[in-house]
């Protein structure tokens, strides 16, 4: 069965007033439970029944290594949407064990770690995902900026938000995060703004 992999994105709220994004690896061709899992993740749907569809695919279908990893990843995305962070983390871990070169799964794992306030670990995981490569690289840089901002590394976060917009000029989440930054040039430090 010829099944191709496609990455898409979905916003996940982290409860801190801004969102980290999930990089989704999706099975795009075929008539199978894996495809149903893909379509549900693509459309942002999540339910216990849809997660079961993904699990049944993993248990019963003869998937390639890439498609098996993608299906674990899709299941984790749905689990994340339902707030089942421990289960999502286990699914992303399974995706990485199945295909450690899947950068998107590393970034998704990093998204969960952000939600769990494990920012240093999230940053390391996201960096791994970026290094491995992703179909939508702007998601990796955006998530890295979120982690950096939460770690108080504002300069790094600012530049990663800016780079996110270079990669994807209309990416609203990065545009919104940049609104909280105020750029101060070295000469401006002698006369800081009031307020």
CSV table of C-alpha atoms in Angstrom, one decimal:
chain,number,residue,atom,x,y,z
A,1,UNK,CA,0.0,0.0,0.0
A,2,UNK,CA,1.4,3.4,-1.0
A,3,UNK,CA,0.9,5.6,1.9
A,4,UNK,CA,2.6,9.0,2.0
A,5,UNK,CA,3.2,11.1,5.0
A,6,UNK,CA,2.2,14.8,5.2
A,7,UNK,CA,2.7,17.2,8.1
A,8,UNK,CA,0.1,19.6,9.2
A,9,UNK,CA,-0.4,21.8,12.2
A,10,UNK,CA,-2.9,22.4,15.0
A,11,UNK,CA,-2.8,24.8,17.9
A,12,UNK,CA,-2.8,23.5,21.4
A,13,UNK,CA,-3.5,25.9,24.3
A,14,UNK,CA,-1.0,25.7,27.1
A,15,UNK,CA,-3.0,27.7,29.6
A,16,UNK,CA,-0.6,30.6,29.8
A,17,UNK,CA,-2.3,33.0,27.4
A,18,UNK,CA,-0.6,31.7,24.3
A,19,UNK,CA,-0.4,28.6,22.3
A,20,UNK,CA,2.3,26.1,21.4
A,21,UNK,CA,1.6,24.3,18.1
A,22,UNK,CA,1.6,20.6,17.3
A,23,UNK,CA,3.4,19.4,14.2
A,24,UNK,CA,1.2,16.6,12.9
A,25,UNK,CA,2.5,13.7,10.8
A,26,UNK,CA,-0.4,12.3,8.9
A,27,UNK,CA,-1.1,9.3,6.8
A,28,UNK,CA,-2.5,10.7,3.6
A,29,UNK,CA,-3.4,7.9,1.2
A,30,UNK,CA,-5.2,4.6,1.6
A,31,UNK,CA,-8.5,3.2,2.8
A,32,UNK,CA,-7.8,2.1,6.3
A,33,UNK,CA,-8.2,2.9,10.0
A,34,UNK,CA,-4.8,4.7,9.7
A,35,UNK,CA,-6.4,7.0,7.1
A,36,UNK,CA,-9.4,7.6,9.3
A,37,UNK,CA,-7.0,8.4,12.1
A,38,UNK,CA,-5.3,10.8,9.8
A,39,UNK,CA,-8.5,12.5,8.6
A,40,UNK,CA,-9.7,13.0,12.2
A,41,UNK,CA,-6.4,14.6,13.2
A,42,UNK,CA,-6.3,16.7,10.1
A,43,UNK,CA,-9.8,18.1,10.8
A,44,UNK,CA,-9.0,18.6,14.5
A,45,UNK,CA,-11.4,16.0,15.7
A,46,UNK,CA,-10.8,14.1,18.9
A,47,UNK,CA,-12.8,11.5,20.8
A,48,UNK,CA,-12.4,8.3,22.6
A,49,UNK,CA,-13.8,6.5,19.6
A,50,UNK,CA,-11.3,8.2,17.2
A,51,UNK,CA,-8.4,7.3,19.5
A,52,UNK,CA,-9.6,3.7,19.5
A,53,UNK,CA,-9.6,3.8,15.7
A,54,UNK,CA,-5.9,4.8,15.8
A,55,UNK,CA,-5.2,2.1,18.3
A,56,UNK,CA,-7.0,-0.5,16.3
A,57,UNK,CA,-5.0,0.5,13.2
A,58,UNK,CA,-1.8,0.0,15.2
A,59,UNK,CA,-2.9,-3.4,16.5
A,60,UNK,CA,-4.4,-4.8,13.3
A,61,UNK,CA,-3.1,-3.2,10.2
A,62,UNK,CA,0.1,-3.9,8.4
A,63,UNK,CA,1.7,-0.5,8.4
A,64,UNK,CA,5.1,0.6,7.2
A,65,UNK,CA,7.4,1.9,9.8
A,66,UNK,CA,6.7,5.6,8.8
A,67,UNK,CA,3.0,5.0,8.8
A,68,UNK,CA,3.1,3.3,12.2
A,69,UNK,CA,5.0,6.2,13.6
A,70,UNK,CA,2.6,8.7,12.0
A,71,UNK,CA,-0.4,6.8,13.4
A,72,UNK,CA,1.1,6.9,16.9
A,73,UNK,CA,1.7,10.6,16.4
A,74,UNK,CA,-1.9,11.2,15.2
A,75,UNK,CA,-3.2,9.4,18.3
A,76,UNK,CA,-1.1,11.5,20.5
A,77,UNK,CA,-2.4,14.7,18.9
A,78,UNK,CA,-6.0,13.6,19.6
A,79,UNK,CA,-5.0,12.6,23.2
A,80,UNK,CA,-3.5,16.1,23.6
A,81,UNK,CA,-6.7,17.7,22.4
A,82,UNK,CA,-8.6,15.8,25.1
A,83,UNK,CA,-6.2,16.8,27.8
A,84,UNK,CA,-4.8,13.3,28.2
A,85,UNK,CA,-1.2,14.5,28.4
A,86,UNK,CA,0.3,11.3,29.9
A,87,UNK,CA,-1.3,9.2,27.2
A,88,UNK,CA,-0.2,11.7,24.5
A,89,UNK,CA,3.3,11.6,25.8
A,90,UNK,CA,3.3,7.8,25.6
A,91,UNK,CA,2.0,8.0,22.0
A,92,UNK,CA,4.7,10.4,21.0
A,93,UNK,CA,7.3,8.3,22.7
A,94,UNK,CA,6.0,5.3,20.8
A,95,UNK,CA,6.2,7.3,17.5
A,96,UNK,CA,9.8,8.2,18.3
A,97,UNK,CA,10.7,4.6,19.2
A,98,UNK,CA,9.2,3.4,16.0
A,99,UNK,CA,11.0,6.1,13.8
A,100,UNK,CA,13.4,8.2,15.7
A,101,UNK,CA,14.0,10.4,12.6
A,102,UNK,CA,10.4,11.7,12.8
A,103,UNK,CA,11.1,15.4,13.7
A,104,UNK,CA,7.4,16.2,14.1
A,105,UNK,CA,7.0,13.6,16.9
A,106,UNK,CA,9.9,15.2,18.8
A,107,UNK,CA,8.3,18.7,18.5
A,108,UNK,CA,4.9,17.3,19.6
A,109,UNK,CA,6.6,15.7,22.6
A,110,UNK,CA,8.1,19.1,23.3
A,111,UNK,CA,4.6,20.6,23.2
A,112,UNK,CA,3.5,18.3,25.9
A,113,UNK,CA,6.6,19.1,28.0
A,114,UNK,CA,5.7,22.8,27.7
A,115,UNK,CA,2.2,22.1,28.9
A,116,UNK,CA,3.8,20.2,31.8
A,117,UNK,CA,6.0,23.2,32.6
A,118,UNK,CA,9.2,21.2,31.8
A,119,UNK,CA,10.6,23.9,29.6
A,120,UNK,CA,14.3,22.9,29.5
A,121,UNK,CA,13.3,19.3,28.4
A,122,UNK,CA,10.8,20.8,26.0
A,123,UNK,CA,13.5,23.0,24.4
A,124,UNK,CA,15.9,20.0,24.0
A,125,UNK,CA,13.1,17.9,22.4
A,126,UNK,CA,12.1,20.7,20.0
A,127,UNK,CA,15.7,21.3,19.0
A,128,UNK,CA,16.0,17.6,18.2
A,129,UNK,CA,12.9,17.9,16.0
A,130,UNK,CA,14.2,21.0,14.2
A,131,UNK,CA,17.5,19.3,13.6
A,132,UNK,CA,15.8,16.2,12.2
A,133,UNK,CA,13.6,18.2,9.9
A,134,UNK,CA,9.9,18.9,9.6
A,135,UNK,CA,7.5,19.5,6.8
A,136,UNK,CA,6.4,22.7,8.5
A,137,UNK,CA,9.6,24.0,10.0
A,138,UNK,CA,7.9,27.2,11.3
A,139,UNK,CA,6.0,25.1,13.9
A,140,UNK,CA,9.3,23.9,15.3
A,141,UNK,CA,10.7,27.5,15.6
A,142,UNK,CA,7.5,28.8,17.0
A,143,UNK,CA,7.4,26.1,19.7
A,144,UNK,CA,11.1,26.8,20.5
A,145,UNK,CA,10.3,30.5,20.9
A,146,UNK,CA,7.4,29.6,23.3
A,147,UNK,CA,9.8,27.5,25.4
A,148,UNK,CA,12.5,30.2,25.3
A,149,UNK,CA,10.0,32.8,26.4
A,150,UNK,CA,8.8,30.7,29.3
A,151,UNK,CA,12.4,30.2,30.3
A,152,UNK,CA,13.0,34.0,30.3
A,153,UNK,CA,15.2,33.9,27.2
A,154,UNK,CA,13.4,36.8,25.6
A,155,UNK,CA,16.1,37.7,23.0
A,156,UNK,CA,16.2,34.1,21.7
A,157,UNK,CA,12.4,33.9,21.8
A,158,UNK,CA,12.1,37.2,19.9
A,159,UNK,CA,14.4,36.0,17.1
A,160,UNK,CA,12.7,32.6,16.8
A,161,UNK,CA,9.3,34.3,16.6
A,162,UNK,CA,10.7,36.6,13.9
A,163,UNK,CA,12.2,33.6,12.0
A,164,UNK,CA,8.9,31.8,12.3
A,165,UNK,CA,7.4,34.7,10.4
A,166,UNK,CA,10.1,34.5,7.8
A,167,UNK,CA,9.3,30.9,7.2
A,168,UNK,CA,5.5,31.4,7.3
A,169,UNK,CA,4.6,35.2,7.0
A,170,UNK,CA,0.9,34.8,7.9
A,171,UNK,CA,1.4,32.7,11.0
A,172,UNK,CA,-0.9,34.5,13.4
A,173,UNK,CA,0.3,32.9,16.7
A,174,UNK,CA,3.8,34.3,16.2
A,175,UNK,CA,2.4,37.7,15.1
A,176,UNK,CA,0.4,37.8,18.4
A,177,UNK,CA,3.4,36.8,20.6
A,178,UNK,CA,5.6,39.5,19.0
A,179,UNK,CA,3.1,42.1,20.1
A,180,UNK,CA,4.2,41.7,23.8
A,181,UNK,CA,7.9,42.5,22.9
A,182,UNK,CA,9.3,45.9,23.0
A,183,UNK,CA,12.6,46.3,21.2
A,184,UNK,CA,15.1,48.7,22.9
A,185,UNK,CA,18.1,49.7,21.0
A,186,UNK,CA,21.4,50.1,22.9
A,187,UNK,CA,21.3,53.9,22.7
A,188,UNK,CA,17.7,53.9,24.1
A,189,UNK,CA,18.9,52.5,27.4
A,190,UNK,CA,20.0,56.0,28.6
A,191,UNK,CA,16.4,57.2,28.1
A,192,UNK,CA,14.1,54.3,29.0
A,193,UNK,CA,10.4,54.8,28.2
A,194,UNK,CA,8.2,55.9,31.1
A,195,UNK,CA,5.6,53.4,32.4
